[in-house]
Amino acid sequence: MNEKMNEKALIRKVLNGDRNAFGKIVREYEPVVAATVYGMVGRCPEAEDIGQEVFIRFYNALGQFRGDSTIKTYLTRIAINLSLNELNRRKRRKQLFETSVSEKINDIKEPEETSWKEDKEIINKAMEMLDEKYKSVLILRLINGYSTREAAQILKLPEGTVLSRLSRAQEKLKSMLTSKLRENHHEV
């Protein structure tokens, strides 16, 4: 309850024109927003724009913020919605996220580190292949550390649906990754 009272006081300060108060909100919740957006759309130029747009929309909607949820939950919901919008735009344009050649050249390191980077790339590609409904649950629960109840509130789903989607997402990822990671390590 103390946290919600502090949040309400912080929001009142922002509504009264205190820029430092809004800066405090941005500093506090930027890592959560970034993790959500990067998890949903990948590390791409659009991700930074989405992250900024999350805080712009939050700021513009502060007058309507009722405090039913925490600021963290509210920002995460905005981040997921904007990320889903971006993913839908990509589908319509049939664009695929690609790592630039210059990044690949800069990433060449020692063999163990290269192997880890390859594994990480395989994991990221597998995450990109997941349907958004599974990806969003996986990111909220396992990457951002939200409880099942919090994830259900953010996604506006029953808790049982969140649990079943999480289980299905883990099964799909395990299936995709098992063969790819084995191939990657047996090539050496």
mmCIF file of N, CA and C in Angstrom, residues 120-169:
data_model
loop_
_atom_site.group_PDB
_atom_site.id
_atom_site.type_symbol
_atom_site.label_atom_id
_atom_site.label_comp_id
_atom_site.label_asym_id
_atom_site.label_seq_id
_atom_site.Cartn_x
_atom_site.Cartn_y
_atom_site.Cartn_z
ATOM 1 N N LYS A 120 23.052 -17.539 -28.293
ATOM 2 C CA LYS A 120 22.153 -16.431 -27.973
ATOM 3 C C LYS A 120 21.361 -16.022 -29.219
ATOM 4 N N GLU A 121 22.029 -16.004 -30.360
ATOM 5 C CA GLU A 121 21.356 -15.644 -31.609
ATOM 6 C C GLU A 121 20.280 -16.677 -31.958
ATOM 7 N N ILE A 122 20.590 -17.948 -31.734
ATOM 8 C CA ILE A 122 19.612 -19.010 -31.991
ATOM 9 C C ILE A 122 18.398 -18.835 -31.082
ATOM 10 N N ILE A 123 18.654 -18.520 -29.812
ATOM 11 C CA ILE A 123 17.564 -18.311 -28.852
ATOM 12 C C ILE A 123 16.716 -17.111 -29.273
ATOM 13 N N ASN A 124 17.380 -16.016 -29.652
ATOM 14 C CA ASN A 124 16.636 -14.823 -30.085
ATOM 15 C C ASN A 124 15.784 -15.106 -31.318
ATOM 16 N N LYS A 125 16.335 -15.863 -32.274
ATOM 17 C CA LYS A 125 15.570 -16.193 -33.481
ATOM 18 C C LYS A 125 14.378 -17.079 -33.142
ATOM 19 N N ALA A 126 14.593 -18.006 -32.212
ATOM 20 C CA ALA A 126 13.480 -18.865 -31.786
ATOM 21 C C ALA A 126 12.391 -18.030 -31.117
ATOM 22 N N MET A 127 12.804 -17.067 -30.294
ATOM 23 C CA MET A 127 11.830 -16.177 -29.642
ATOM 24 C C MET A 127 11.041 -15.397 -30.690
ATOM 25 N N GLU A 128 11.729 -14.926 -31.735
ATOM 26 C CA GLU A 128 11.065 -14.167 -32.792
ATOM 27 C C GLU A 128 10.025 -15.018 -33.518
ATOM 28 N N MET A 129 10.278 -16.330 -33.588
ATOM 29 C CA MET A 129 9.373 -17.226 -34.307
ATOM 30 C C MET A 129 8.112 -17.564 -33.504
ATOM 31 N N LEU A 130 8.152 -17.326 -32.194
ATOM 32 C CA LEU A 130 6.978 -17.618 -31.367
ATOM 33 C C LEU A 130 5.820 -16.690 -31.714
ATOM 34 N N ASP A 131 4.635 -17.205 -31.665
ATOM 35 C CA ASP A 131 3.431 -16.397 -31.827
ATOM 36 C C ASP A 131 3.402 -15.354 -30.713
ATOM 37 N N GLU A 132 2.886 -14.168 -31.015
ATOM 38 C CA GLU A 132 2.901 -13.065 -30.046
ATOM 39 C C GLU A 132 2.222 -13.420 -28.729
ATOM 40 N N LYS A 133 1.158 -14.218 -28.786
ATOM 41 C CA LYS A 133 0.441 -14.539 -27.548
ATOM 42 C C LYS A 133 1.308 -15.377 -26.616
ATOM 43 N N TYR A 134 2.203 -16.188 -27.167
ATOM 44 C CA TYR A 134 3.114 -16.968 -26.333
ATOM 45 C C TYR A 134 4.313 -16.125 -25.912
ATOM 46 N N LYS A 135 4.805 -15.341 -26.857
ATOM 47 C CA LYS A 135 5.982 -14.514 -26.584
ATOM 48 C C LYS A 135 5.709 -13.522 -25.455
ATOM 49 N N SER A 136 4.547 -12.881 -25.483
ATOM 50 C CA SER A 136 4.246 -11.871 -24.465
ATOM 51 C C SER A 136 4.197 -12.488 -23.072
ATOM 52 N N VAL A 137 3.607 -13.672 -22.943
ATOM 53 C CA VAL A 137 3.545 -14.341 -21.638
ATOM 54 C C VAL A 137 4.945 -14.735 -21.182
ATOM 55 N N LEU A 138 5.732 -15.279 -22.083
ATOM 56 C CA LEU A 138 7.093 -15.707 -21.757
ATOM 57 C C LEU A 138 7.941 -14.529 -21.286
ATOM 58 N N ILE A 139 7.844 -13.423 -21.969
ATOM 59 C CA ILE A 139 8.629 -12.243 -21.604
ATOM 60 C C ILE A 139 8.199 -11.698 -20.249
ATOM 61 N N LEU A 140 6.897 -11.595 -20.043
ATOM 62 C CA LEU A 140 6.417 -11.057 -18.766
ATOM 63 C C LEU A 140 6.816 -11.948 -17.594
ATOM 64 N N ARG A 141 6.611 -13.251 -17.725
ATOM 65 C CA ARG A 141 6.853 -14.152 -16.598
ATOM 66 C C ARG A 141 8.338 -14.456 -16.390
ATOM 67 N N LEU A 142 9.043 -14.835 -17.442
ATOM 68 C CA LEU A 142 10.410 -15.325 -17.271
ATOM 69 C C LEU A 142 11.478 -14.256 -17.416
ATOM 70 N N ILE A 143 11.257 -13.271 -18.246
ATOM 71 C CA ILE A 143 12.281 -12.247 -18.452
ATOM 72 C C ILE A 143 12.060 -11.064 -17.519
ATOM 73 N N ASN A 144 10.818 -10.579 -17.428
ATOM 74 C CA ASN A 144 10.544 -9.427 -16.564
ATOM 75 C C ASN A 144 10.198 -9.817 -15.139
ATOM 76 N N GLY A 145 9.940 -11.101 -14.890
ATOM 77 C CA GLY A 145 9.717 -11.577 -13.530
ATOM 78 C C GLY A 145 8.364 -11.250 -12.924
ATOM 79 N N TYR A 146 7.373 -10.971 -13.745
ATOM 80 C CA TYR A 146 6.039 -10.719 -13.213
ATOM 81 C C TYR A 146 5.430 -12.022 -12.698
ATOM 82 N N SER A 147 4.578 -11.927 -11.692
ATOM 83 C CA SER A 147 3.839 -13.090 -11.206
ATOM 84 C C SER A 147 2.770 -13.445 -12.240
ATOM 85 N N THR A 148 2.198 -14.626 -12.086
ATOM 86 C CA THR A 148 1.118 -15.035 -12.990
ATOM 87 C C THR A 148 -0.040 -14.048 -12.903
ATOM 88 N N ARG A 149 -0.372 -13.634 -11.690
ATOM 89 C CA ARG A 149 -1.479 -12.688 -11.494
ATOM 90 C C ARG A 149 -1.188 -11.361 -12.202
ATOM 91 N N GLU A 150 0.044 -10.839 -12.041
ATOM 92 C CA GLU A 150 0.406 -9.569 -12.680
ATOM 93 C C GLU A 150 0.363 -9.693 -14.202
ATOM 94 N N ALA A 151 0.903 -10.803 -14.721
ATOM 95 C CA ALA A 151 0.889 -11.020 -16.173
ATOM 96 C C ALA A 151 -0.550 -11.087 -16.679
ATOM 97 N N ALA A 152 -1.415 -11.748 -15.920
ATOM 98 C CA ALA A 152 -2.826 -11.844 -16.305
ATOM 99 C C ALA A 152 -3.474 -10.458 -16.337
ATOM 100 N N GLN A 153 -3.148 -9.616 -15.360
ATOM 101 C CA GLN A 153 -3.694 -8.254 -15.338
ATOM 102 C C GLN A 153 -3.204 -7.452 -16.540
ATOM 103 N N ILE A 154 -1.914 -7.534 -16.809
ATOM 104 C CA ILE A 154 -1.332 -6.774 -17.913
ATOM 105 C C ILE A 154 -1.939 -7.197 -19.250
ATOM 106 N N LEU A 155 -2.071 -8.510 -19.439
ATOM 107 C CA LEU A 155 -2.569 -9.030 -20.711
ATOM 108 C C LEU A 155 -4.097 -9.115 -20.770
ATOM 109 N N LYS A 156 -4.731 -8.829 -19.623
ATOM 110 C CA LYS A 156 -6.193 -8.909 -19.527
ATOM 111 C C LYS A 156 -6.688 -10.303 -19.905
ATOM 112 N N LEU A 157 -6.056 -11.302 -19.271
ATOM 113 C CA LEU A 157 -6.395 -12.703 -19.492
ATOM 114 C C LEU A 157 -6.618 -13.384 -18.149
ATOM 115 N N PRO A 158 -7.352 -14.508 -18.136
ATOM 116 C CA PRO A 158 -7.447 -15.290 -16.905
ATOM 117 C C PRO A 158 -6.074 -15.891 -16.557
ATOM 118 N N GLU A 159 -5.825 -16.094 -15.268
ATOM 119 C CA GLU A 159 -4.539 -16.649 -14.838
ATOM 120 C C GLU A 159 -4.286 -18.020 -15.463
ATOM 121 N N GLY A 160 -5.326 -18.832 -15.599
ATOM 122 C CA GLY A 160 -5.177 -20.157 -16.208
ATOM 123 C C GLY A 160 -4.680 -20.071 -17.642
ATOM 124 N N THR A 161 -5.150 -19.081 -18.363
ATOM 125 C CA THR A 161 -4.710 -18.887 -19.749
ATOM 126 C C THR A 161 -3.241 -18.494 -19.788
ATOM 127 N N VAL A 162 -2.834 -17.636 -18.860
ATOM 128 C CA VAL A 162 -1.424 -17.241 -18.782
ATOM 129 C C VAL A 162 -0.563 -18.472 -18.523
ATOM 130 N N LEU A 163 -0.978 -19.312 -17.576
ATOM 131 C CA LEU A 163 -0.204 -20.517 -17.251
ATOM 132 C C LEU A 163 -0.144 -21.480 -18.433
ATOM 133 N N SER A 164 -1.264 -21.676 -19.123
ATOM 134 C CA SER A 164 -1.245 -22.607 -20.254
ATOM 135 C C SER A 164 -0.409 -22.057 -21.410
ATOM 136 N N ARG A 165 -0.484 -20.745 -21.640
ATOM 137 C CA ARG A 165 0.336 -20.155 -22.710
ATOM 138 C C ARG A 165 1.816 -20.215 -22.359
ATOM 139 N N LEU A 166 2.136 -20.018 -21.087
ATOM 140 C CA LEU A 166 3.531 -20.113 -20.658
ATOM 141 C C LEU A 166 4.045 -21.527 -20.887
ATOM 142 N N SER A 167 3.260 -22.507 -20.501
ATOM 143 C CA SER A 167 3.650 -23.901 -20.693
ATOM 144 C C SER A 167 3.833 -24.209 -22.177
ATOM 145 N N ARG A 168 2.898 -23.769 -22.990
ATOM 146 C CA ARG A 168 2.973 -24.007 -24.437
ATOM 147 C C ARG A 168 4.186 -23.289 -25.043
ATOM 148 N N ALA A 169 4.451 -22.072 -24.594
ATOM 149 C CA ALA A 169 5.611 -21.316 -25.090
ATOM 150 C C ALA A 169 6.902 -22.042 -24.749
#
